[in-house]
Amino acid sequence: MGKISKLQVFLVIIVVVSVVAAVYWYQRHSIPIVTALLQKNQPRLRI
């Protein structure tokens, strides 16, 4: 278990990069959708 293969490292890097890219794209393109959903689900919350 202590030995880490190059394939595992490669997969971890792919996952991290894809998550960062998804979060970046999400923040860039989905701000109005997020604020609308938050206001619809939680009317008391003011953004």
mmCIF file of C-alpha atoms in Angstrom:
data_model
loop_
_atom_site.group_PDB
_atom_site.id
_atom_site.type_symbol
_atom_site.label_atom_id
_atom_site.label_comp_id
_atom_site.label_asym_id
_atom_site.label_seq_id
_atom_site.Cartn_x
_atom_site.Cartn_y
_atom_site.Cartn_z
ATOM 1 C CA MET A 1 0.000 0.000 0.000
ATOM 2 C CA GLY A 2 2.928 2.321 0.643
ATOM 3 C CA LYS A 3 4.105 2.043 -2.956
ATOM 4 C CA ILE A 4 2.432 4.517 -5.292
ATOM 5 C CA SER A 5 2.465 3.739 -8.986
ATOM 6 C CA LYS A 6 2.871 6.343 -11.700
ATOM 7 C CA LEU A 7 -0.623 5.521 -12.941
ATOM 8 C CA GLN A 8 -2.163 6.462 -9.589
ATOM 9 C CA VAL A 9 -0.222 9.739 -9.526
ATOM 10 C CA PHE A 10 -1.347 10.444 -13.099
ATOM 11 C CA LEU A 11 -4.994 9.781 -12.223
ATOM 12 C CA VAL A 12 -4.807 12.010 -9.150
ATOM 13 C CA ILE A 13 -3.314 14.836 -11.224
ATOM 14 C CA ILE A 14 -6.075 14.444 -13.835
ATOM 15 C CA VAL A 15 -8.772 14.553 -11.154
ATOM 16 C CA VAL A 16 -7.300 17.627 -9.469
ATOM 17 C CA VAL A 17 -6.882 19.504 -12.747
ATOM 18 C CA SER A 18 -10.399 18.644 -13.905
ATOM 19 C CA VAL A 19 -11.921 19.714 -10.584
ATOM 20 C CA VAL A 20 -10.043 23.020 -10.617
ATOM 21 C CA ALA A 21 -11.065 23.649 -14.224
ATOM 22 C CA ALA A 22 -14.693 22.793 -13.469
ATOM 23 C CA VAL A 23 -14.795 25.118 -10.459
ATOM 24 C CA TYR A 24 -13.138 27.905 -12.470
ATOM 25 C CA TRP A 25 -15.594 27.506 -15.370
ATOM 26 C CA TYR A 26 -18.495 27.250 -12.931
ATOM 27 C CA GLN A 27 -17.550 30.518 -11.252
ATOM 28 C CA ARG A 28 -16.975 32.214 -14.595
ATOM 29 C CA HIS A 29 -20.227 31.183 -16.289
ATOM 30 C CA SER A 30 -22.793 30.214 -13.680
ATOM 31 C CA ILE A 31 -22.864 33.148 -11.248
ATOM 32 C CA PRO A 32 -26.374 34.346 -12.304
ATOM 33 C CA ILE A 33 -27.750 30.802 -12.139
ATOM 34 C CA VAL A 34 -26.278 30.250 -8.675
ATOM 35 C CA THR A 35 -27.585 33.542 -7.307
ATOM 36 C CA ALA A 36 -31.034 32.899 -8.792
ATOM 37 C CA LEU A 37 -31.172 29.411 -7.284
ATOM 38 C CA LEU A 38 -29.989 30.675 -3.908
ATOM 39 C CA GLN A 39 -32.578 33.450 -3.904
ATOM 40 C CA LYS A 40 -35.284 31.015 -4.968
ATOM 41 C CA ASN A 41 -34.397 28.365 -2.389
ATOM 42 C CA GLN A 42 -33.542 30.744 0.451
ATOM 43 C CA PRO A 43 -35.494 33.992 0.122
ATOM 44 C CA ARG A 44 -34.144 35.237 3.454
ATOM 45 C CA LEU A 45 -30.576 35.131 2.160
ATOM 46 C CA ARG A 46 -29.527 38.374 0.507
ATOM 47 C CA ILE A 47 -26.596 38.254 -1.907
#
